[in-house]
CSV table of C-alpha atoms in Angstrom, one decimal:
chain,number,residue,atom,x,y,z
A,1,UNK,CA,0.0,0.0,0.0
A,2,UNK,CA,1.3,3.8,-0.8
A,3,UNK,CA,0.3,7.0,0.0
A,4,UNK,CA,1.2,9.9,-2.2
A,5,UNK,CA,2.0,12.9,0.3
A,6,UNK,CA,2.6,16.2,-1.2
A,7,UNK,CA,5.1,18.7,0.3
A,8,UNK,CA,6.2,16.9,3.2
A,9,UNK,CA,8.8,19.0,4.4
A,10,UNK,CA,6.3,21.8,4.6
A,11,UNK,CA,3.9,19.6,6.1
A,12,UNK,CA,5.6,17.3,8.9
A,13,UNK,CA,3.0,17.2,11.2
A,14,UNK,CA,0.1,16.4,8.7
A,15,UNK,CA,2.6,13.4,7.0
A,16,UNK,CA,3.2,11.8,10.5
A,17,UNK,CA,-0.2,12.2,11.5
A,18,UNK,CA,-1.0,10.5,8.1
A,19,UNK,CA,1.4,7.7,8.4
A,20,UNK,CA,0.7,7.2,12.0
A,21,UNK,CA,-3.0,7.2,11.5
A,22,UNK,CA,-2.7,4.2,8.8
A,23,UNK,CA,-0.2,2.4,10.8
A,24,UNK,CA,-2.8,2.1,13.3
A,25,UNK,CA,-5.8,1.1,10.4
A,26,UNK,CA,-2.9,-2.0,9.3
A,27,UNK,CA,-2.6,-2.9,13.0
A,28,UNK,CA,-5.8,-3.2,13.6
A,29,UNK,CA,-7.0,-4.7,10.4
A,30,UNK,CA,-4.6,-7.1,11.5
A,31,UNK,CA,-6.8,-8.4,14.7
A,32,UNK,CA,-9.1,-10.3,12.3
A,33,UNK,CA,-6.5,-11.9,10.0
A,34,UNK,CA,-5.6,-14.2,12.6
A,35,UNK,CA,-7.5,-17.5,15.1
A,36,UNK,CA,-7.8,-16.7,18.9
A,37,UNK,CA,-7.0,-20.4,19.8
A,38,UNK,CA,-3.9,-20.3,22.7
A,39,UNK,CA,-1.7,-22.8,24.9
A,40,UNK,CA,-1.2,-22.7,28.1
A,41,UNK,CA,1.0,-24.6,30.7
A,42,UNK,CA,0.0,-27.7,30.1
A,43,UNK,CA,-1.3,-30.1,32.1
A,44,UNK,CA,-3.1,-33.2,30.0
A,45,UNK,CA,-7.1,-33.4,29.4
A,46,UNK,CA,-6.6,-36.8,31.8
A,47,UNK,CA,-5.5,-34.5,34.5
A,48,UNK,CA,-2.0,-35.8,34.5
A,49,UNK,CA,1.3,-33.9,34.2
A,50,UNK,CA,4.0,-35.8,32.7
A,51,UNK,CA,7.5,-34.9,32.4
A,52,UNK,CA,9.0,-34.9,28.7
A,53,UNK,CA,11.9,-37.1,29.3
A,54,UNK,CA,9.3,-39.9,30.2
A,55,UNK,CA,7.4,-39.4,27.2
A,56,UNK,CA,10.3,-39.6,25.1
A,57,UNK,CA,11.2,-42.8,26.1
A,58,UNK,CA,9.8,-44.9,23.5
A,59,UNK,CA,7.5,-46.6,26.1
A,60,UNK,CA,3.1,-45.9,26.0
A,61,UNK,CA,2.1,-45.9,29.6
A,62,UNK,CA,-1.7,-45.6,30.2
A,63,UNK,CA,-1.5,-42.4,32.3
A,64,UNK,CA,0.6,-40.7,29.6
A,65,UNK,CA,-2.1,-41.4,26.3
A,66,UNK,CA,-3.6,-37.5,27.1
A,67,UNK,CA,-0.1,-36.0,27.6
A,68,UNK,CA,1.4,-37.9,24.0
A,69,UNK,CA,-1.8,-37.1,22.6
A,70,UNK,CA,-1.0,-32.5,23.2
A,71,UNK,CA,2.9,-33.6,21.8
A,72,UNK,CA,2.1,-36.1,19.1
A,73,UNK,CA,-0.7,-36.0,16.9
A,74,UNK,CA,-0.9,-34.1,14.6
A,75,UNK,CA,-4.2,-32.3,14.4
A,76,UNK,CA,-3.6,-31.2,18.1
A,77,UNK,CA,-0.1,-29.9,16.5
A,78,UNK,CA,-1.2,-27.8,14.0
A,79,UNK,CA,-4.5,-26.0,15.8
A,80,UNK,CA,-1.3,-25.5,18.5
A,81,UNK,CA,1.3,-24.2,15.8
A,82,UNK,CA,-1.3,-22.0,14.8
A,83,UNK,CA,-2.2,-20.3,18.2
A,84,UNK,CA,1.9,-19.8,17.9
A,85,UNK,CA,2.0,-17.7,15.0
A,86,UNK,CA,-0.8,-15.9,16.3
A,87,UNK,CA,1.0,-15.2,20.0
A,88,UNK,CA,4.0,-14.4,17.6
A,89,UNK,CA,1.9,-11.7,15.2
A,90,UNK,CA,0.6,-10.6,18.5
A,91,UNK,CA,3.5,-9.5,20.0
A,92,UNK,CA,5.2,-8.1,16.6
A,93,UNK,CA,2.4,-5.8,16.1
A,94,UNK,CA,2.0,-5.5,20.0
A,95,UNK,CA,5.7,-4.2,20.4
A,96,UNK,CA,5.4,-2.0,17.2
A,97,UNK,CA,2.5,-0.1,18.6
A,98,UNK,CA,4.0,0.7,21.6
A,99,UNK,CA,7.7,1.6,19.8
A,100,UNK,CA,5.4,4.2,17.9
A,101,UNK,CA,3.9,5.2,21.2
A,102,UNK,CA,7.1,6.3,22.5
A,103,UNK,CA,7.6,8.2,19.1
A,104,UNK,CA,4.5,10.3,19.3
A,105,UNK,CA,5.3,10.6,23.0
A,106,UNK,CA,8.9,12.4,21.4
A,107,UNK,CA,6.9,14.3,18.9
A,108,UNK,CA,4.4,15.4,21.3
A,109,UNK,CA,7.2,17.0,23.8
A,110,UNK,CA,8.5,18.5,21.0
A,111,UNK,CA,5.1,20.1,19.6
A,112,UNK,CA,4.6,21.2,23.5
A,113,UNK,CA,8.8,23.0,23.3
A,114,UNK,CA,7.9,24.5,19.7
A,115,UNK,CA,4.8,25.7,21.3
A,116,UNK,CA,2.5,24.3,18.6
A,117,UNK,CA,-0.5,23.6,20.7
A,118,UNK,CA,-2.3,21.5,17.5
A,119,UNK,CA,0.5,19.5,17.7
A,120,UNK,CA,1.0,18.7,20.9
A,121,UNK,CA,-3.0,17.7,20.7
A,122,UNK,CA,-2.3,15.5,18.2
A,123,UNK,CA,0.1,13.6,19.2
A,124,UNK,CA,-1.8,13.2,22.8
A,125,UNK,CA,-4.4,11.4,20.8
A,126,UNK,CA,-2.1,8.9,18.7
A,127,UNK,CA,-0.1,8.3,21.9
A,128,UNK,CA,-3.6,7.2,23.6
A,129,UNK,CA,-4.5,5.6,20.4
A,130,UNK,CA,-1.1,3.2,20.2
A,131,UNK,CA,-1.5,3.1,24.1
A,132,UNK,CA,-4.9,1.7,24.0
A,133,UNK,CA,-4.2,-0.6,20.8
A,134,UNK,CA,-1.2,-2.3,22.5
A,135,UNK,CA,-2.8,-2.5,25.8
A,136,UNK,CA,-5.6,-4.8,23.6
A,137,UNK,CA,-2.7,-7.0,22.2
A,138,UNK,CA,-1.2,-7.5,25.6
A,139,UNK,CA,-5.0,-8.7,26.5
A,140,UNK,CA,-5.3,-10.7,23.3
A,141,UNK,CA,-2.0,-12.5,23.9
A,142,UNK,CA,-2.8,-13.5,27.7
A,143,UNK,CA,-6.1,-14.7,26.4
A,144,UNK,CA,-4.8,-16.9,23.9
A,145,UNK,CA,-3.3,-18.8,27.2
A,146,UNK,CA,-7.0,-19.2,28.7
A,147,UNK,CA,-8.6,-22.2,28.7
A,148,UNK,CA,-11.9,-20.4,27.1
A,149,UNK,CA,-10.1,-19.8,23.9
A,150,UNK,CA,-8.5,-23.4,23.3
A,151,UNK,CA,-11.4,-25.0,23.8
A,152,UNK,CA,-11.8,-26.6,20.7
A,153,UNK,CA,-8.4,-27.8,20.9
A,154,UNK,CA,-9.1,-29.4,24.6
A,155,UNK,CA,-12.4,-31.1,23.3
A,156,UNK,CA,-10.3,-32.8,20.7
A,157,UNK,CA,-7.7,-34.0,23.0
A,158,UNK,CA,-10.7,-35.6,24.9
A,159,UNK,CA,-12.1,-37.1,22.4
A,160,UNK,CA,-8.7,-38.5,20.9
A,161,UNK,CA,-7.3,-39.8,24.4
A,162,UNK,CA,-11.1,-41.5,25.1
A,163,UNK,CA,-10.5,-42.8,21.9
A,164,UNK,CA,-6.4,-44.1,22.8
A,165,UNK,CA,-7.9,-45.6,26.0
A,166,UNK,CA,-10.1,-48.2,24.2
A,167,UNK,CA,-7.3,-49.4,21.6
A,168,UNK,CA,-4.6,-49.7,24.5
A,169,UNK,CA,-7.5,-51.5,27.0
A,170,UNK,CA,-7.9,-54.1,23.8
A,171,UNK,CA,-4.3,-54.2,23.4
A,172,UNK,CA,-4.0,-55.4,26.6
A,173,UNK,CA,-6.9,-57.8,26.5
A,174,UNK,CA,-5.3,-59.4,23.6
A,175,UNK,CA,-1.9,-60.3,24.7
A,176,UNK,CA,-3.4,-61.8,27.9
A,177,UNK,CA,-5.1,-64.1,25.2
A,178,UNK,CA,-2.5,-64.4,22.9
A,179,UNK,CA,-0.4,-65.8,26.2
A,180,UNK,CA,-3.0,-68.1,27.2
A,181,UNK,CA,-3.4,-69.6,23.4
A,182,UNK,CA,0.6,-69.7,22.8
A,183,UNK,CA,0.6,-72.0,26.4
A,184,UNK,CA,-2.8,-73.7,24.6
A,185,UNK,CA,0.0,-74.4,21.1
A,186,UNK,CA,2.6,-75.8,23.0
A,187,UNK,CA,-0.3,-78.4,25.2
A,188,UNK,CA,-1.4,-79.3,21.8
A,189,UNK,CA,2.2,-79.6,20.4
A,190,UNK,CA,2.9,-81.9,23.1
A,191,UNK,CA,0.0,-83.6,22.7
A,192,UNK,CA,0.4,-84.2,18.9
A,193,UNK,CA,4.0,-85.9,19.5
A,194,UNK,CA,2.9,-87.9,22.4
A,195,UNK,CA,-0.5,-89.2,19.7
A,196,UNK,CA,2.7,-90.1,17.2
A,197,UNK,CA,4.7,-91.9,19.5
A,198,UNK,CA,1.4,-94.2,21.0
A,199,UNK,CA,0.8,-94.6,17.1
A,200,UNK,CA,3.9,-96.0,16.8
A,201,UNK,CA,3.8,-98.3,20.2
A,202,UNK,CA,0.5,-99.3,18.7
A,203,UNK,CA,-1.3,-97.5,21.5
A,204,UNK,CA,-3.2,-94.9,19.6
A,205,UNK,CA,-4.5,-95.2,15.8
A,206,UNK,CA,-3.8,-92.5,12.8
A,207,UNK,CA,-7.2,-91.1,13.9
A,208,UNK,CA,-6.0,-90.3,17.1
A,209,UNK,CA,-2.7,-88.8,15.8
A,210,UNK,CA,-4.8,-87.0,12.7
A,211,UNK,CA,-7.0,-85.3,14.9
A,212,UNK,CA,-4.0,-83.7,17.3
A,213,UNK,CA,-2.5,-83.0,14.3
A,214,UNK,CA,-5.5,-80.6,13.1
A,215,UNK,CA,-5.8,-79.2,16.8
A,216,UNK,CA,-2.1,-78.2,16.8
A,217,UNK,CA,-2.3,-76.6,13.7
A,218,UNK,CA,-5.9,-75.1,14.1
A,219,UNK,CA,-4.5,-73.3,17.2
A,220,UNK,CA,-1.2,-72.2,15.8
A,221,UNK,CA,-3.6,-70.5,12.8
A,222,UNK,CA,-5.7,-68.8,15.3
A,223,UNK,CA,-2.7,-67.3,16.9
A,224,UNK,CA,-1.1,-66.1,13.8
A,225,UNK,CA,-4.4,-64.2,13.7
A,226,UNK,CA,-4.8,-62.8,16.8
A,227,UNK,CA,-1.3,-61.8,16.8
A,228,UNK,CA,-2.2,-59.6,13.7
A,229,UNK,CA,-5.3,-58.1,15.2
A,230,UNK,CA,-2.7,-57.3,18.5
A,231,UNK,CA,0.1,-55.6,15.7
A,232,UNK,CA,-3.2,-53.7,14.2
A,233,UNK,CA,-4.5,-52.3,17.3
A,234,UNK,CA,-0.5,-51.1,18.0
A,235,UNK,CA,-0.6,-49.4,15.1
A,236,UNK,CA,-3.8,-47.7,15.6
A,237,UNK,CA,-2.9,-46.3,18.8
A,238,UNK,CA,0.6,-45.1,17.6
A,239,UNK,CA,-1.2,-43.2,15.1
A,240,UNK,CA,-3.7,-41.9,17.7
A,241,UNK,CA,-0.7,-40.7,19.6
A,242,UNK,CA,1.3,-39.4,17.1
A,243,UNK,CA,4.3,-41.6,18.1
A,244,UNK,CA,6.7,-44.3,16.4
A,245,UNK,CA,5.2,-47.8,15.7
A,246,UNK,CA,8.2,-49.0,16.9
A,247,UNK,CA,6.8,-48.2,20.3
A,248,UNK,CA,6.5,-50.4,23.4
A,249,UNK,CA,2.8,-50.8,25.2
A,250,UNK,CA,3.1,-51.2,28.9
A,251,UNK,CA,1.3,-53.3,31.0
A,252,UNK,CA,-1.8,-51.2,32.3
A,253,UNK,CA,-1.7,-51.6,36.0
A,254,UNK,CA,-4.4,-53.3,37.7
A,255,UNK,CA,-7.3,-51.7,39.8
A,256,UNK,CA,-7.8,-52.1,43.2
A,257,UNK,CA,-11.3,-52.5,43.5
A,258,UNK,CA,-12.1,-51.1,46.8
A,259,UNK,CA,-9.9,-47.8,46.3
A,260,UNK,CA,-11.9,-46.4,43.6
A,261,UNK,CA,-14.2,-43.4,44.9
A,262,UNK,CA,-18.0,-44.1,45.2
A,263,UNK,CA,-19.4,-42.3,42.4
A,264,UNK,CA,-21.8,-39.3,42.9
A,265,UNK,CA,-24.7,-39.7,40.5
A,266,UNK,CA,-27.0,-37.0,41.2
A,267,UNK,CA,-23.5,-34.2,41.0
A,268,UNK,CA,-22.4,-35.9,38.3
A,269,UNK,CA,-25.7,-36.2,36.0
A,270,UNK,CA,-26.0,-32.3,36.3
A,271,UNK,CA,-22.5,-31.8,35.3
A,272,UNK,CA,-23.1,-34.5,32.3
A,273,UNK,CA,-26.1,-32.2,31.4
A,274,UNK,CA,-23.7,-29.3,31.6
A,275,UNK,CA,-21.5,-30.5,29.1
A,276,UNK,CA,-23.3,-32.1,26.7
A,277,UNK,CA,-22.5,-30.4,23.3
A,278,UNK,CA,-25.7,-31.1,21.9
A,279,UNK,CA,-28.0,-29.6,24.5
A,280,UNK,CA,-25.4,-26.4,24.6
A,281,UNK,CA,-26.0,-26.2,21.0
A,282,UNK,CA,-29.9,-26.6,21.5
A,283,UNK,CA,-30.2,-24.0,24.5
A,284,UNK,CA,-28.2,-21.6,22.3
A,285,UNK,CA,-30.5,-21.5,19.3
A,286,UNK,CA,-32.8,-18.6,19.2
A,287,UNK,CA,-36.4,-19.3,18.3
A,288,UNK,CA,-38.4,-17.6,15.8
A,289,UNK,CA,-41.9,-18.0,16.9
A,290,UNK,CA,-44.5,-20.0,19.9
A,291,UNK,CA,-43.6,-23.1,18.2
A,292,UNK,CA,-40.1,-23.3,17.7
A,293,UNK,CA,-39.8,-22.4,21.6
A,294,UNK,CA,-41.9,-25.0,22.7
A,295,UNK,CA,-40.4,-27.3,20.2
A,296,UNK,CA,-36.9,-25.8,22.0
A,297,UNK,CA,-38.1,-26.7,25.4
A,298,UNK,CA,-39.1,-30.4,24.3
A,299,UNK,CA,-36.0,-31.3,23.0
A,300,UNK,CA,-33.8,-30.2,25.5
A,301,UNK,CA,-36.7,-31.7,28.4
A,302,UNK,CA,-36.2,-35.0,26.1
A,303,UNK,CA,-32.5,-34.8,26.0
A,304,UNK,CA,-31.7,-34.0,29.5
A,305,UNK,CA,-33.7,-36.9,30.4
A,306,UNK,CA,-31.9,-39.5,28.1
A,307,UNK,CA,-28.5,-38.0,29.5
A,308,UNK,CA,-29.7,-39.0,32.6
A,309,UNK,CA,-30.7,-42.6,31.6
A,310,UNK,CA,-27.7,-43.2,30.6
A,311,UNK,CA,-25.7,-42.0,33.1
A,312,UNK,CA,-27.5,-43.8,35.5
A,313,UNK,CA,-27.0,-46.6,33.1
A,314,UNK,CA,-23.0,-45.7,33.1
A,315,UNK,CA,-23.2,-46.0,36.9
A,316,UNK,CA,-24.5,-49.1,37.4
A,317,UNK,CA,-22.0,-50.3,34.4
A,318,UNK,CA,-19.0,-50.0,36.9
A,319,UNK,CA,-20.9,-51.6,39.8
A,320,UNK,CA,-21.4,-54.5,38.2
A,321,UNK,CA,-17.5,-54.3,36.6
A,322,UNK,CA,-16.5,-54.1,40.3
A,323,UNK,CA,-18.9,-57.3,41.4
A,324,UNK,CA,-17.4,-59.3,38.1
A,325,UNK,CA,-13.9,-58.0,38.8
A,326,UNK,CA,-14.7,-59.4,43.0
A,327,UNK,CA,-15.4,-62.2,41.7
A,328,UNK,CA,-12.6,-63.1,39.1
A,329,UNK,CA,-10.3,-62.0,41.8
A,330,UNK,CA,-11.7,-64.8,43.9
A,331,UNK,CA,-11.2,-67.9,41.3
A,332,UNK,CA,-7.5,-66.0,40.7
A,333,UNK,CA,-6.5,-66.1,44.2
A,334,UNK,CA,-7.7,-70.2,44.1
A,335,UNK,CA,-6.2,-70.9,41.0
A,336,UNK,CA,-2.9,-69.2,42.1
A,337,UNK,CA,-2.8,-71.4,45.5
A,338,UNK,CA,-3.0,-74.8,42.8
A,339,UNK,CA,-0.3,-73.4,40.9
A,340,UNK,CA,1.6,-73.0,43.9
A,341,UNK,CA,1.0,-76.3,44.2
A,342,UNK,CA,1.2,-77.6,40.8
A,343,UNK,CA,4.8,-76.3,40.6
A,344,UNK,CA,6.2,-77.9,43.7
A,345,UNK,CA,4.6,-81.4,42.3
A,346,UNK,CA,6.4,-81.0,38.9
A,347,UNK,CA,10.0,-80.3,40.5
A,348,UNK,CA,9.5,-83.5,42.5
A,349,UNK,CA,8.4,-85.7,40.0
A,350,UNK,CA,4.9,-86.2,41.0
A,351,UNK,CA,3.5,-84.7,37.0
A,352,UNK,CA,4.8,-85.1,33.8
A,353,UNK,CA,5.4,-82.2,31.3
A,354,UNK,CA,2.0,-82.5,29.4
A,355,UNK,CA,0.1,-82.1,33.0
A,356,UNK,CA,2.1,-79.8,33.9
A,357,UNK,CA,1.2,-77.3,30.5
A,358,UNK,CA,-2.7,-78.3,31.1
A,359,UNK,CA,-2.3,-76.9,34.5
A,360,UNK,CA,-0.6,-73.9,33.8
A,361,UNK,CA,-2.9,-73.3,30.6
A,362,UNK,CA,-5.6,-73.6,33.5
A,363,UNK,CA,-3.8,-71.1,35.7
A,364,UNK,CA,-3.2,-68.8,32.8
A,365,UNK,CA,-6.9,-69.0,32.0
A,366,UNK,CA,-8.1,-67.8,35.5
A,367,UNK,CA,-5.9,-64.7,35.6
A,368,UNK,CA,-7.2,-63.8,31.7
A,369,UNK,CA,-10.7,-64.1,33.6
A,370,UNK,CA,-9.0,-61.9,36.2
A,371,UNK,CA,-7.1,-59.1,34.5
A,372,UNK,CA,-10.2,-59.0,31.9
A,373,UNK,CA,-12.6,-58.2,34.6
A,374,UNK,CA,-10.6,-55.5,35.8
A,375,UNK,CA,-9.8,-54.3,32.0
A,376,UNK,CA,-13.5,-53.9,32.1
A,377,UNK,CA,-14.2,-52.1,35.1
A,378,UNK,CA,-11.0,-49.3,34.0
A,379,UNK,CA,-13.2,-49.5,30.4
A,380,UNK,CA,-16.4,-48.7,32.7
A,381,UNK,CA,-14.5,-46.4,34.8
A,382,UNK,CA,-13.4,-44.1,32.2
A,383,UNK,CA,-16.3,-44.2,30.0
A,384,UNK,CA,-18.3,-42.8,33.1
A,385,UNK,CA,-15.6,-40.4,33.5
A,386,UNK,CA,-15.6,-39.4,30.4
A,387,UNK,CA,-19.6,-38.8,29.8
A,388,UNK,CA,-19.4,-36.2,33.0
A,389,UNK,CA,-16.9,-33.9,30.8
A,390,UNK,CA,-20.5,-34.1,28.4
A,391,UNK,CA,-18.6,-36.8,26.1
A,392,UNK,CA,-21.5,-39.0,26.3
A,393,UNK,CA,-23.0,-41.6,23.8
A,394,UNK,CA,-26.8,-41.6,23.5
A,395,UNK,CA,-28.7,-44.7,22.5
């Protein structure tokens, strides 16, 4: 942009008031070019605060998903490089305004020395202008730190570590099973070369041996695939995260039952109703007419009611997790006292190998039943969490 400016030198005060003047119009222009999204010190959507050198190490914990979610992926990254280069046009414009503050503050004293009252007047009113305009910056730059204006960037980490939690749950869940079935492959391994060896002996016919022979292999086929669906679900969460599929998953660590807080329903179903997107949306349309307000008041009566159907629903999900999970815990803590057992028979003698495997396939198949129950009451645990901050599925 250019501005023609006749006689300048006879003019000085008229060309800086002119220049000044459409500094401020860009400056200001300016305010709209840009999003009003901002970071602040971060502490994850999970509400925990995890230090960077953990995070780089390679290793997914459960309690980190919301934390490697804000550093990883890359949707989160950009709406954050964004509010960056607005903090950064902020202050640019921001310290500009005020360096041509303190140059109509110059001009002014001298206006006020060479006695030219007009001058002196206005230069007053750009310094109050640039005063004024960078004083709005300042405000615009601390705001983009509040947690008002990244708010669509916090709902997304919400919704993307609620979605990590469910992968890495089933991640878990399936190398529990893949464990028990690789114990099941070597049982029926075992099994197979015992069937050839009575075959042999004349103690078992080729029916026998044919039909451990399909076992075997029917369970070493039906590990290969549930060993893809575990490398799938890796993948999937990696690129949830935003982090290298070479990663490591870590062993989620179990619940203790009777620690976890009582819920409060009633609190909770008004703060679920608080959040809700789709009745904020609803209460924030504006009808036109009788109608469209009654047909307002309907759906949000109808909608606040279903939020609390379900959350009620939600809360009696995790009491039953935590019976289940009770009860699992019981048949663990009996199958662990046979294994105990088990074991000490083996070293002296008292079971062969094959027993031995059966047993600990047995063993391995009560603590699946264990550590699954308690999978499900985290699963329970966190969805309920999750539908207070208004992330809540409706049937």
């Amino acid at each position: 942009m250019v501005w023609h400016l006749q006689n300048r030198g006879e003019n000085t005060v008229g060309y800086k008031k002119a220049l000044r003047c459409a500094a401020v119009i860009v400056c200001m222009t300016a305010l709209a070019a840009f999003p009003a999204w901002g970071e602040e010190l971060y502490q994850a959507v999970d509400g925990n605060q995890i230090p960077e050198e953990q995070l780089q190490d390679n290793v997914v914990e459960y309690e980190e998903l919301g934390s490697l979610i804000h550093r990883g992926n890359q949707n989160v990254q950009e709406m954050i490089r964004n509010t960056e280069r607005t903090e950064q046009n902020y202050q640019e414009i921001r310290d500009y305004l005020r360096t041509e503050k303190a140059g109509a503050n110059r001009d002014k004293k001298e206006a006020k020395d060479d006695g030219d009252m007009e001058g002196y007047a206005e230069f007053s009113m750009l310094e109050e202008i640039y005063s004024s305009a960078a004083k709005s910056y300042n405000d615009m730059i601390k705001k983009l730190n509040s947690t008002s204006s990244n708010q669509n960037r916090l709902q997304l980490e919400k919704q993307l570590t609620s979605a990590a939690q469910s992968p890495m749950i089933s991640y878990q869940s399936v190398e529990l099973q893949l464990e028990y079935m690789k114990k099941m492959l070597e049982v029926y391994k075992m099994q197979y070369n015992i069937a050839m060896l009575q075959n042999t002996s004349g103690a078992a016919v080729e029916t026998d041996v044919q039909t451990a022979y399909n076992r075997w292999k029917d369970m070493e086929i039906s590990v290969e695939e549930l060993d893809n669906s575990r490398k799938e679900i890796h993948q999937s969460l990696c690129r949830i995260l935003g982090v290298d599929e070479t990663a490591e998953v870590s062993e989620i660590s179990v619940l203790d039952v009777d620690s976890i807080p009582e819920a409060d329903l009633e609190s909770d179903t008004v703060k679920a109703i608080g959040n809700y997107g789709d009745l904020i949306d609803e209460r924030h349309t504006n009808p036109l007419d009788t109608a469209s307000l009654n047909k307002k008041k309907r759906t949000v009566t109808e909608l606040e009611e279903t939020v609390k159907i379900q959350m009620k629903q939600l809360y009696e999900n995790i009491s039953q997790a935590k019976q289940a999970c009770r009860a699992a815990e019981t048949g663990f803590d009996s199958a662990q006292i046979r294994w105990n057992n088990v074991q000490t028979q083996y070293a002296m003698g008292m079971l062969n190998q094959t027993e031995y495997l059966e047993e600990q396939a047995e063993y391995l198949q009560k603590k699946i039943s264990y550590d699954g129950a308690n999978l499900n009451l985290l699963q329970a645990v966190e969805t309920y969490k999750w539908a207070v901050e208004g992330m809540i599925t409706l049937d």
